[in-house]
CSV table of C-alpha atoms and ligand atoms in Angstrom, one decimal:
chain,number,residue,atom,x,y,z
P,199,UNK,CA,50.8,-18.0,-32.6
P,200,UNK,CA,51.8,-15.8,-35.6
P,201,UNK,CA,49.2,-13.8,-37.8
P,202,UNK,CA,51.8,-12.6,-40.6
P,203,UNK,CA,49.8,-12.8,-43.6
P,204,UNK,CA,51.3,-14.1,-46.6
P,205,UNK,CA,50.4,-13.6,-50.0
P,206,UNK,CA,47.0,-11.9,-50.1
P,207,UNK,CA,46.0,-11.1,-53.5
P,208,UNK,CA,43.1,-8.8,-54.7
P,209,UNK,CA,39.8,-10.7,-54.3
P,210,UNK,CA,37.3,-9.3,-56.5
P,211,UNK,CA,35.3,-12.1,-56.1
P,212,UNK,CA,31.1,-11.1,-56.3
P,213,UNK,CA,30.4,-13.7,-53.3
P,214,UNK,CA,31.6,-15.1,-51.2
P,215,UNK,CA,34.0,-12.4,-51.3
P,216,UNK,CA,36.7,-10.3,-49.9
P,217,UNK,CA,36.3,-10.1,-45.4
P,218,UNK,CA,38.6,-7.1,-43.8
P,219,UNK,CA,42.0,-7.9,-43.0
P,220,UNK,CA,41.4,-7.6,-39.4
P,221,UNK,CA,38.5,-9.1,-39.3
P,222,UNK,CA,40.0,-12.3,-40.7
P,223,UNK,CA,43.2,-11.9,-37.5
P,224,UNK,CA,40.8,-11.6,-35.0
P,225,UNK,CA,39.1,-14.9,-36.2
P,226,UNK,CA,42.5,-16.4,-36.4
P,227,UNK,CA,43.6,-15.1,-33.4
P,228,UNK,CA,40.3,-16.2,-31.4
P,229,UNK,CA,39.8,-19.6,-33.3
P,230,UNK,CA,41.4,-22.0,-30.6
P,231,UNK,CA,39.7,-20.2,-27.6
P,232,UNK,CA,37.5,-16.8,-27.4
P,233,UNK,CA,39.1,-14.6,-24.8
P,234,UNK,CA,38.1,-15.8,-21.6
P,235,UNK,CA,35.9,-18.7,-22.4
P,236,UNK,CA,38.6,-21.1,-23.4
P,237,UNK,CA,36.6,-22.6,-26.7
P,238,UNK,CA,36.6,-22.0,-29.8
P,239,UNK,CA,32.9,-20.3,-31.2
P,240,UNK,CA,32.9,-23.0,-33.7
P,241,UNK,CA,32.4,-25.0,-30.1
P,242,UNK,CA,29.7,-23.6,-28.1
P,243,UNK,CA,26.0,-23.8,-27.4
P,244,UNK,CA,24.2,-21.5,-29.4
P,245,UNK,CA,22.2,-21.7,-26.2
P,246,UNK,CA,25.3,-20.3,-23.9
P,247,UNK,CA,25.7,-17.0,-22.6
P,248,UNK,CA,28.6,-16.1,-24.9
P,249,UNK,CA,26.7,-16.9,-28.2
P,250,UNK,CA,23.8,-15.1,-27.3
P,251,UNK,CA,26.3,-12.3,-26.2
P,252,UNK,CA,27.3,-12.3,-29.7
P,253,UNK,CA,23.9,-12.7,-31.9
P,254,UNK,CA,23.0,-9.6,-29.2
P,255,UNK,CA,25.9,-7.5,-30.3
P,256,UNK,CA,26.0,-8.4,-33.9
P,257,UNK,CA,22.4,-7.3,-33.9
P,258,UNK,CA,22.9,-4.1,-31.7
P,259,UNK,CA,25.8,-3.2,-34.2
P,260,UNK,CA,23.4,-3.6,-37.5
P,261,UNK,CA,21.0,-1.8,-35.3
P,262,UNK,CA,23.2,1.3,-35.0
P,263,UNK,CA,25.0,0.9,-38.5
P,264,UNK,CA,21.9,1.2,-40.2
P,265,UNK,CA,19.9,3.3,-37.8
P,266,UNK,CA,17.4,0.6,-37.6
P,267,UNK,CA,13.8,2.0,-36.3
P,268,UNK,CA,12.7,0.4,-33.0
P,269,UNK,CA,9.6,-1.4,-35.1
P,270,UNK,CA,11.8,-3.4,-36.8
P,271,UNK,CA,13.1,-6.8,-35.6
P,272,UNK,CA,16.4,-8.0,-37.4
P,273,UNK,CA,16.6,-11.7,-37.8
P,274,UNK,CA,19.5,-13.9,-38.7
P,275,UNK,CA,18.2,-16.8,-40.7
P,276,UNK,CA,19.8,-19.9,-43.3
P,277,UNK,CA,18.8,-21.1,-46.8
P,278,UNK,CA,20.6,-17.9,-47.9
P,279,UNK,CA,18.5,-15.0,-49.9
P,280,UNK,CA,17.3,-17.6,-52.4
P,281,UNK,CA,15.3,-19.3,-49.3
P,282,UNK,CA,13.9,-15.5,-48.9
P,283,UNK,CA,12.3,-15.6,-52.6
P,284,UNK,CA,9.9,-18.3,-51.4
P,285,UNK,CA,9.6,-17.0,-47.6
P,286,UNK,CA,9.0,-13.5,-48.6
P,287,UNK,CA,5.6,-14.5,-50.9
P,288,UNK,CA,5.0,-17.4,-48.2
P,289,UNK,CA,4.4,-15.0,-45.5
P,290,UNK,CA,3.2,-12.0,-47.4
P,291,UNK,CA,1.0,-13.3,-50.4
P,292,UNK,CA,-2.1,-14.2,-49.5
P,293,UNK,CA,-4.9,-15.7,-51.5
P,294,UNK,CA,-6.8,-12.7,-53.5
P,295,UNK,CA,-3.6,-10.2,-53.2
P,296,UNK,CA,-1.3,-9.6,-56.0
P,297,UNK,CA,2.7,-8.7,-55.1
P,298,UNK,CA,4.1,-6.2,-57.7
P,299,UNK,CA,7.7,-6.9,-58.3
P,300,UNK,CA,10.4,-4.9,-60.6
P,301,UNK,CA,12.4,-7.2,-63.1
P,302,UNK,CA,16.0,-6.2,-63.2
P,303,UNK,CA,18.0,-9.0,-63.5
P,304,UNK,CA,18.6,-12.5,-63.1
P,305,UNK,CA,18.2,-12.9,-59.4
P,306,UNK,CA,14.9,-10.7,-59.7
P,307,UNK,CA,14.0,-13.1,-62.2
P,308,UNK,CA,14.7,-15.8,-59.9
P,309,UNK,CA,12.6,-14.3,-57.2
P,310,UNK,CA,9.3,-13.8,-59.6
P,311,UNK,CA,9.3,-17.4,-60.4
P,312,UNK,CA,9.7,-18.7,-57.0
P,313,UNK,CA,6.9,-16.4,-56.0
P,314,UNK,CA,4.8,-17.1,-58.7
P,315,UNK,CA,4.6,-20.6,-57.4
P,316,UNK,CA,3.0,-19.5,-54.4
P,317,UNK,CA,0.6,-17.1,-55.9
P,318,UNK,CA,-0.6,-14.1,-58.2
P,319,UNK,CA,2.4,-11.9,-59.3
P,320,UNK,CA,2.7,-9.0,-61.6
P,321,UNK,CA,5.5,-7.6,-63.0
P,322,UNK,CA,5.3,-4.1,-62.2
P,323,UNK,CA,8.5,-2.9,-64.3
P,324,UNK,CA,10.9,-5.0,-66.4
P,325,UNK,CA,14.2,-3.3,-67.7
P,326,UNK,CA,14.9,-6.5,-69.8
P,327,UNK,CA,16.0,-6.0,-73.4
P,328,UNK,CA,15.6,-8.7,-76.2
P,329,UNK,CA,18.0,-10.6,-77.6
P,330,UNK,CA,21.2,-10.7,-75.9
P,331,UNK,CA,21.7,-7.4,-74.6
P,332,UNK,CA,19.7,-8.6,-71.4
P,333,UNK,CA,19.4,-5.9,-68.3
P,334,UNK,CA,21.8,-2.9,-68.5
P,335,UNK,CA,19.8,-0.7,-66.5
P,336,UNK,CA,17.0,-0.2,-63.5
P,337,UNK,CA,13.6,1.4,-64.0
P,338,UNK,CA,13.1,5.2,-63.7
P,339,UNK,CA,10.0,6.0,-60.7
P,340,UNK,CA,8.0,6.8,-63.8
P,341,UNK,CA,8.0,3.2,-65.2
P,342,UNK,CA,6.8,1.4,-62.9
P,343,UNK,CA,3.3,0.6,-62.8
P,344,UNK,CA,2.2,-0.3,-59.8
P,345,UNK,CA,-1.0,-2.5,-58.6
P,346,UNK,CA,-3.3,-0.8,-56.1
P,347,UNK,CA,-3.2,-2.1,-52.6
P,348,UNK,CA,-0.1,-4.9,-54.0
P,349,UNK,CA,0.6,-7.0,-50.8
P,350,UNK,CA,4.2,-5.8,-51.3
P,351,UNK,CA,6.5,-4.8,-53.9
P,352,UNK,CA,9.5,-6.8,-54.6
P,353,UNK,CA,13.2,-4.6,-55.6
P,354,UNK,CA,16.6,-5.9,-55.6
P,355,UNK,CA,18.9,-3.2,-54.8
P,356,UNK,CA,21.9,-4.1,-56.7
P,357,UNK,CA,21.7,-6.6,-59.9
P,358,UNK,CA,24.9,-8.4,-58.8
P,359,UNK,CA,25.2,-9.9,-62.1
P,360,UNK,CA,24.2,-6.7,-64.2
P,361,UNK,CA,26.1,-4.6,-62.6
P,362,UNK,CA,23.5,-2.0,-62.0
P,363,UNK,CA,21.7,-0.8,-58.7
P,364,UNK,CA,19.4,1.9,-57.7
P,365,UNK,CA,20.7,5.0,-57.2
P,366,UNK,CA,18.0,5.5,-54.2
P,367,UNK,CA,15.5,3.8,-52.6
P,368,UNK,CA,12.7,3.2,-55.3
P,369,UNK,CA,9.6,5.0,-54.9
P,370,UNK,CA,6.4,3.1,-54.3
P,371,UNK,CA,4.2,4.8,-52.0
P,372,UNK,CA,1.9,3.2,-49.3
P,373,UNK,CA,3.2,-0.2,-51.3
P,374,UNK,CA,5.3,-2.6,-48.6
P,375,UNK,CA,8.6,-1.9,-50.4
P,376,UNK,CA,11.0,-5.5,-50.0
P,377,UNK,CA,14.3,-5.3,-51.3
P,378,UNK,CA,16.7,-7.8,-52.1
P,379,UNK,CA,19.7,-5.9,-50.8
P,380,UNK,CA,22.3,-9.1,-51.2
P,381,UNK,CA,24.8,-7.4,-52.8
P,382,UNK,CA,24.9,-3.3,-51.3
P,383,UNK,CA,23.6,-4.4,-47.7
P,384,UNK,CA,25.0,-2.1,-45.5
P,385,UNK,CA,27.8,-0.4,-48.4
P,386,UNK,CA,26.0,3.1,-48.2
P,387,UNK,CA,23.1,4.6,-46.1
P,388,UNK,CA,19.8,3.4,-46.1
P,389,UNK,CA,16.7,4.7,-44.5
P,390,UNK,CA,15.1,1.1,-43.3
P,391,UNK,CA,11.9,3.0,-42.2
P,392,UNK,CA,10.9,3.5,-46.3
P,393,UNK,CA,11.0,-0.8,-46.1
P,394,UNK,CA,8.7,-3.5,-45.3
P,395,UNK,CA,11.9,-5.9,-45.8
P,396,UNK,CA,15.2,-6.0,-46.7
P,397,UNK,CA,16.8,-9.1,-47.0
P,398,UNK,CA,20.3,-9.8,-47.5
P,399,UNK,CA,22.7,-13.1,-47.8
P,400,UNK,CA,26.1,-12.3,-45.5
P,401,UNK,CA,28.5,-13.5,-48.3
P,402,UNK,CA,29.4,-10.3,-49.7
P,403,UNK,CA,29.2,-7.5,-48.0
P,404,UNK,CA,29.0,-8.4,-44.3
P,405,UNK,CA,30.6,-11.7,-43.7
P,406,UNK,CA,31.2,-15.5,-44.3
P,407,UNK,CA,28.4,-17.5,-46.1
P,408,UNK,CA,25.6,-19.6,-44.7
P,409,UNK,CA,23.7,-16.6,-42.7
P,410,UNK,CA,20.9,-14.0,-44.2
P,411,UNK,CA,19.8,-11.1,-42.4
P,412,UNK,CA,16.4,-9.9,-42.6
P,413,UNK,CA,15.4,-7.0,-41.1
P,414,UNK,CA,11.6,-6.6,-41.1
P,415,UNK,CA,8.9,-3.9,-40.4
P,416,UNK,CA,7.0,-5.0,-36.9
P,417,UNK,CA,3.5,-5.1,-38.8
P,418,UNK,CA,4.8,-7.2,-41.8
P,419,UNK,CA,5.8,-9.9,-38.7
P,420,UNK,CA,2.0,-9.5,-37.7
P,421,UNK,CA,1.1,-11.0,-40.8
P,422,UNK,CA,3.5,-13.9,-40.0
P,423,UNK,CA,2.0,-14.4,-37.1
P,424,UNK,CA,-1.4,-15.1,-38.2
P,425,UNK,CA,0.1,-18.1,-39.8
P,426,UNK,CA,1.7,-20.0,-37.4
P,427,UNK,CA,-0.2,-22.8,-36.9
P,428,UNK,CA,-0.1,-22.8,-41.4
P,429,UNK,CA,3.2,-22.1,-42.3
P,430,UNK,CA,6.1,-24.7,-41.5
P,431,UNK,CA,7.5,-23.3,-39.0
P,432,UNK,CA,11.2,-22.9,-40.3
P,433,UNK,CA,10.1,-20.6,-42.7
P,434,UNK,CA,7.8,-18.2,-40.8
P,435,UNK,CA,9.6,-15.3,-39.8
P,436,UNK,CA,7.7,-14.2,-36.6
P,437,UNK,CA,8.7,-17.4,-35.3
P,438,UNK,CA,12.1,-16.6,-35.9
P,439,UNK,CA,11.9,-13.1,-34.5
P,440,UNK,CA,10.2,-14.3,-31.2
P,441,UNK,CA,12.7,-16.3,-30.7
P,442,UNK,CA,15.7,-14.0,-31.3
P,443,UNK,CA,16.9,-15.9,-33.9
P,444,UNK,CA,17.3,-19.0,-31.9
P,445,UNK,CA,14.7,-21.0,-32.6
P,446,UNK,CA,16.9,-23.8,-33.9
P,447,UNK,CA,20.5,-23.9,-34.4
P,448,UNK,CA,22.0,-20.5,-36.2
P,449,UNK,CA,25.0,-20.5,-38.1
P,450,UNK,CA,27.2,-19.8,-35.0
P,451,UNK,CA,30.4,-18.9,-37.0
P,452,UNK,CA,29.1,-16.9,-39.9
P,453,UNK,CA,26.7,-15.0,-37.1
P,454,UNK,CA,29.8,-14.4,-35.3
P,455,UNK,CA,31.7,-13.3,-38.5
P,456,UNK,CA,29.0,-11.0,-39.4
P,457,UNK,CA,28.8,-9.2,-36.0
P,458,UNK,CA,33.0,-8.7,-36.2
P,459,UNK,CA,32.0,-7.0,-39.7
P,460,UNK,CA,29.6,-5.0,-38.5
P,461,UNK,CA,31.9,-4.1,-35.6
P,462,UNK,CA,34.6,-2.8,-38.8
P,463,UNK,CA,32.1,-0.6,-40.3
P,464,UNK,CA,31.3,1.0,-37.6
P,465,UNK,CA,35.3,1.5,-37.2
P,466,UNK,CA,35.4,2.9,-40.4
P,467,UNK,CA,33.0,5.7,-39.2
P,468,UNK,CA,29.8,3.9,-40.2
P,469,UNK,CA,27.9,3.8,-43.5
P,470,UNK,CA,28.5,7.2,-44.3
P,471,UNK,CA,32.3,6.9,-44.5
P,472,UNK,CA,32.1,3.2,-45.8
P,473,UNK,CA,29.4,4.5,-48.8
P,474,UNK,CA,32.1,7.0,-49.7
P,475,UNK,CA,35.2,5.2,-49.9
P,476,UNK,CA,32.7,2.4,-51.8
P,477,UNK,CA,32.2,5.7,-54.2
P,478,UNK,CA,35.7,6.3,-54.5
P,479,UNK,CA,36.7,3.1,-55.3
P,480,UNK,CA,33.6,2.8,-57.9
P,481,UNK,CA,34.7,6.3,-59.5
P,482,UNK,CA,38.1,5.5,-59.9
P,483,UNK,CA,37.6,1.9,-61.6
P,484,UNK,CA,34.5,3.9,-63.7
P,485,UNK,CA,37.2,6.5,-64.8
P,486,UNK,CA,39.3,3.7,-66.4
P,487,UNK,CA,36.8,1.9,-67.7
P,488,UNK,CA,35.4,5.3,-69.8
P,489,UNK,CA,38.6,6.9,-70.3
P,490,UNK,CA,39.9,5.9,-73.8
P,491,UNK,CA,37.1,3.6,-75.5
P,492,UNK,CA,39.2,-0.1,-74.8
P,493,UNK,CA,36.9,-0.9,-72.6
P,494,UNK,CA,33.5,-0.7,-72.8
P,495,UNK,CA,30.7,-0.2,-69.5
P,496,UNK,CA,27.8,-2.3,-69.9
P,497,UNK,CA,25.6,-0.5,-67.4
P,498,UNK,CA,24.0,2.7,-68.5
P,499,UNK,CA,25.4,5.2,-66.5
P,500,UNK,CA,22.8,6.3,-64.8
P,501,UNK,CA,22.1,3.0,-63.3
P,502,UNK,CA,25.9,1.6,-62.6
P,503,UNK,CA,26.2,-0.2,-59.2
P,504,UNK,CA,28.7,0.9,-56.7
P,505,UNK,CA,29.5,-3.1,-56.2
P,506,UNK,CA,30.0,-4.7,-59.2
P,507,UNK,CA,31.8,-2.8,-62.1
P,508,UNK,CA,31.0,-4.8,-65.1
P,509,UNK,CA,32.6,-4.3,-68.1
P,510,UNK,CA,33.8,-5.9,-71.8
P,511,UNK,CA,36.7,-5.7,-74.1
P,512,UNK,CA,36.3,-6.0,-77.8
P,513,UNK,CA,36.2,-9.9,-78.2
P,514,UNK,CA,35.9,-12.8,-75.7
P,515,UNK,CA,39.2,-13.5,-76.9
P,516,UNK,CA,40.5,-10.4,-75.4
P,517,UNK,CA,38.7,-10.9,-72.5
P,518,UNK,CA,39.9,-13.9,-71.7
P,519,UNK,CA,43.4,-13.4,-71.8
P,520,UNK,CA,42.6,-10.1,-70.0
P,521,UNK,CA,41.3,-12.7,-67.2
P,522,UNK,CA,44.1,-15.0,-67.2
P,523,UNK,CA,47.0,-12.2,-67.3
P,524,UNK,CA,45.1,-10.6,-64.6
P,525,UNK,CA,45.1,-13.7,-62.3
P,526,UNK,CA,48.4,-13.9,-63.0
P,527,UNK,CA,48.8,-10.9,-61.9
P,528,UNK,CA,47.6,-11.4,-58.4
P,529,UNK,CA,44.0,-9.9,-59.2
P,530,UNK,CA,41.7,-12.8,-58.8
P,531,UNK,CA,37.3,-13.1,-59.9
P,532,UNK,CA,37.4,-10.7,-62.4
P,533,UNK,CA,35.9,-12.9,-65.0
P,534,UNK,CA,31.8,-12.0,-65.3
P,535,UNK,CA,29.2,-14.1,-64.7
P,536,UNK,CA,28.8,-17.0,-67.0
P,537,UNK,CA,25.4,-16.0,-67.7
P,538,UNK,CA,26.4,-12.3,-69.1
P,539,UNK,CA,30.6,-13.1,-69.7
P,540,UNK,CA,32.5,-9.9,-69.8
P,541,UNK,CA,34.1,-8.6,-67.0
P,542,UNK,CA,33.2,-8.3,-63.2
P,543,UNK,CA,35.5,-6.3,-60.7
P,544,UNK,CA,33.2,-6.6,-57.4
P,545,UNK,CA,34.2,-3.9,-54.7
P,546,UNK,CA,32.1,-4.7,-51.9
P,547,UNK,CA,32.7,-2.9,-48.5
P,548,UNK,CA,36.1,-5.1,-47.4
P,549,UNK,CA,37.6,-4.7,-51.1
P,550,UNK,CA,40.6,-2.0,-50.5
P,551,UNK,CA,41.5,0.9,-52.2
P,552,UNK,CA,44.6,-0.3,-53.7
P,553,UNK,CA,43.1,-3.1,-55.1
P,554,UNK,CA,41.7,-0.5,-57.1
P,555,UNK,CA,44.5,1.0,-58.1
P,556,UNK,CA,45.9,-2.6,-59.3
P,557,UNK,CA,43.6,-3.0,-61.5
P,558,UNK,CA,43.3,0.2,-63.2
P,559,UNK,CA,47.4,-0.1,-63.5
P,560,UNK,CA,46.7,-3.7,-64.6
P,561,UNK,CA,44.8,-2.1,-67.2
P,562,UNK,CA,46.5,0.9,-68.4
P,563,UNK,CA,49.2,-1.5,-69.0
P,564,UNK,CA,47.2,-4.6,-70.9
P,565,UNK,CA,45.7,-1.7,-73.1
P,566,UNK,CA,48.9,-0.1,-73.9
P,567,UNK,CA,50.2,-3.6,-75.0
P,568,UNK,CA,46.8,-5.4,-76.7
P,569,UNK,CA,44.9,-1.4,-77.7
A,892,LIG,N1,20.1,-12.1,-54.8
A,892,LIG,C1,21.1,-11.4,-55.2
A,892,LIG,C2,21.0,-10.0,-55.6
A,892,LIG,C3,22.4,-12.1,-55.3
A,892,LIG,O1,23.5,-11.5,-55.7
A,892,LIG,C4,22.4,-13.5,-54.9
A,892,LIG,C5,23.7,-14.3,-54.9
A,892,LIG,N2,24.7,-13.9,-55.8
A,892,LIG,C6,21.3,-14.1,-54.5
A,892,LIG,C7,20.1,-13.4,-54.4
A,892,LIG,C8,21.3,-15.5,-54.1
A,892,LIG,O2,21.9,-15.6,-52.9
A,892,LIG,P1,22.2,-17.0,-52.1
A,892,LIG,O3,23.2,-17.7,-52.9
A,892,LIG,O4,22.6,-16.5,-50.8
A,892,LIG,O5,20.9,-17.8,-52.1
């Protein structure tokens, strides 16, 4: 069996994205059979004593990554984070309540109208801008205005698309905070004990696609509870904590996948050490992007994301042949999201340091010869 890798090219992909090296040789390496069991994962009962070995470890690993309080349950789940826009308001909104949530982007947006189909909603902040400058920043503490006794309030972290995130975890008060962390889960500290929820899909920063993790305050589960005789059962999340995340068939491989991520980070010296090389590597590609006026940030600076570097040139044009010489190039996904254009360098967690220093060379270079 060989593992030589040929031909691996920068990957700045925003999702499904870039998995570590290693992480992708031990998957090679164990795909046939799984040390001493003599199958392959993508084989096994999710039932057998090696899967639940696995969920168990993944989970223990998040659990110590992310300093996870002991009144929190952490649940691996499918449908992927869009699936948590309806469950989060399906477990959480009751009749007569109102959920607050903060408008920062297009996936926030997304979430507001799948809750507003399950009940009353109020936008307690919205950063969006008219016309077609859209979302190029999140809401200071000060702007948000908050609705007393909210069943929850509703963030996302990072504004994959927008390329913005908040610097810290937003103030709310006694408010159930839930944050759509899809795209900076696990890429920095975070104190879990200031959330009601975080919910994250797997495809970015912690492994294949087709799993989310939720982790979820023991309290907020209580109110799950009380509708499990309502609530379809697939989407209630108590039922899915009491049964340890096996109460129907997980996404065996991409649970597996996430818990060799998880193993990685914690390699790397846990989210201390991976939130500062993801700083680095955001500085750096920041420093090329201000240094001489070619380029051109779209996120105010006080609200860039660590994840997704977003940027334009001065026509679409320009940016397009600054895609295609780039992919040419060996640097692959850098072209923005179609809603926004422009250009997207994602750097999640697995996205290495010299892929960095690629791209800013890449770019020294296609300035010096298009500036
Ligand atoms: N929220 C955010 C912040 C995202 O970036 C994405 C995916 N790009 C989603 C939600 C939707 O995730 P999924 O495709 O897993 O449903």
């Amino acid at each position: 069996m060989t593992t030589t890798v040929v031909n691996r090219i920068f990957n700045f992909s925003a999702g499904p994205a870039v998995l570590p090296l290693p992480v992708l040789e031990q998957m090679q390496r164990e795909l046939i059979a799984l040390p001493g069991v003599g199958m392959s994962v993508l084989e096994i009962s999710h039932r057998s004593g090696t899967f639940e070995s696995i969920l168990a470890e993944a989970e223990a690993d998040i659990r110590a990554l992310a300093e996870v309080p002991s009144n929190y349950h952490i649940v691996f789940l499918q449908g992927g984070a869009s699936t948590q826009f309806s469950m989060v308001p399906m477990n959480l909104l009751d009749p007569g309540t109102t959920a607050d949530y903060v408008d920062t982007g297009s996936w926030s947006d997304k979430a507001i109208k799948e809750a507003k189909k399950i009940g009353s909603v109020r936008v307690a902040a919205s950063t969006k801008q008219a016309g077609t400058v859209g979302y190029v920043r999140v809401p200071a503490a000060s702007e948000l205005s908050l609705t007393p006794g909210a069943a929850y309030v509703h963030v996302t972290s990072n504004n994959t698309i927008e390329g913005t995130q908040f610097q810290s975890t937003p103030d709310v008060g006694d408010a159930p905070l839930i944050s759509d962390s899809s795209s900076d889960i696990l890429s920095r500290p975070i104190d879990v004990s200031r959330h009601a929820l975080i919910y994250a899909g797997a495809q970015k920063n912690l492994g294949p696609a087709g799993v989310t993790l939720v982790i979820v305050r023991d309290d907020v589960l209580e109110r799950s509870r009380a509708k499990k005789a309502t609530l379809p059962s697939m989407l209630n999340y108590a039922i899915h904590a009491d049964n340890r995340s096996l109460y129907n068939t997980p996404p065996t491989f991409a649970v597996y996948g996430v818990g060799l991520v998880a193993k990685w980070l914690r390699a790397q010296g846990g989210l201390a050490a991976v939130g500062k090389a993801n700083e680095q590597k955001a500085t750096r590609l920041y420093g090329e992007v201000d240094r001489s006026g070619f380029y051109r940030g779209t996120a105010d600076k006080d609200s860039r994301s660590l994840m997704n570097i977003t940027f334009r040139l001065a026509t679409e044009e320009l940016e397009k042949l600054f895609v295609k010489e780039a992919t040419a190039a060996g640097l692959d996904g850098l072209k923005g999201h179609r809603s926004v254009g422009g250009i997207r360098a994602s750097l999640y967690n697995a996205f290495p340091a010299a892929g960095v220093d690629a791209l800013v060379t890449f770019m020294r270079d296609f300035e010096r010869r298009q500036g």
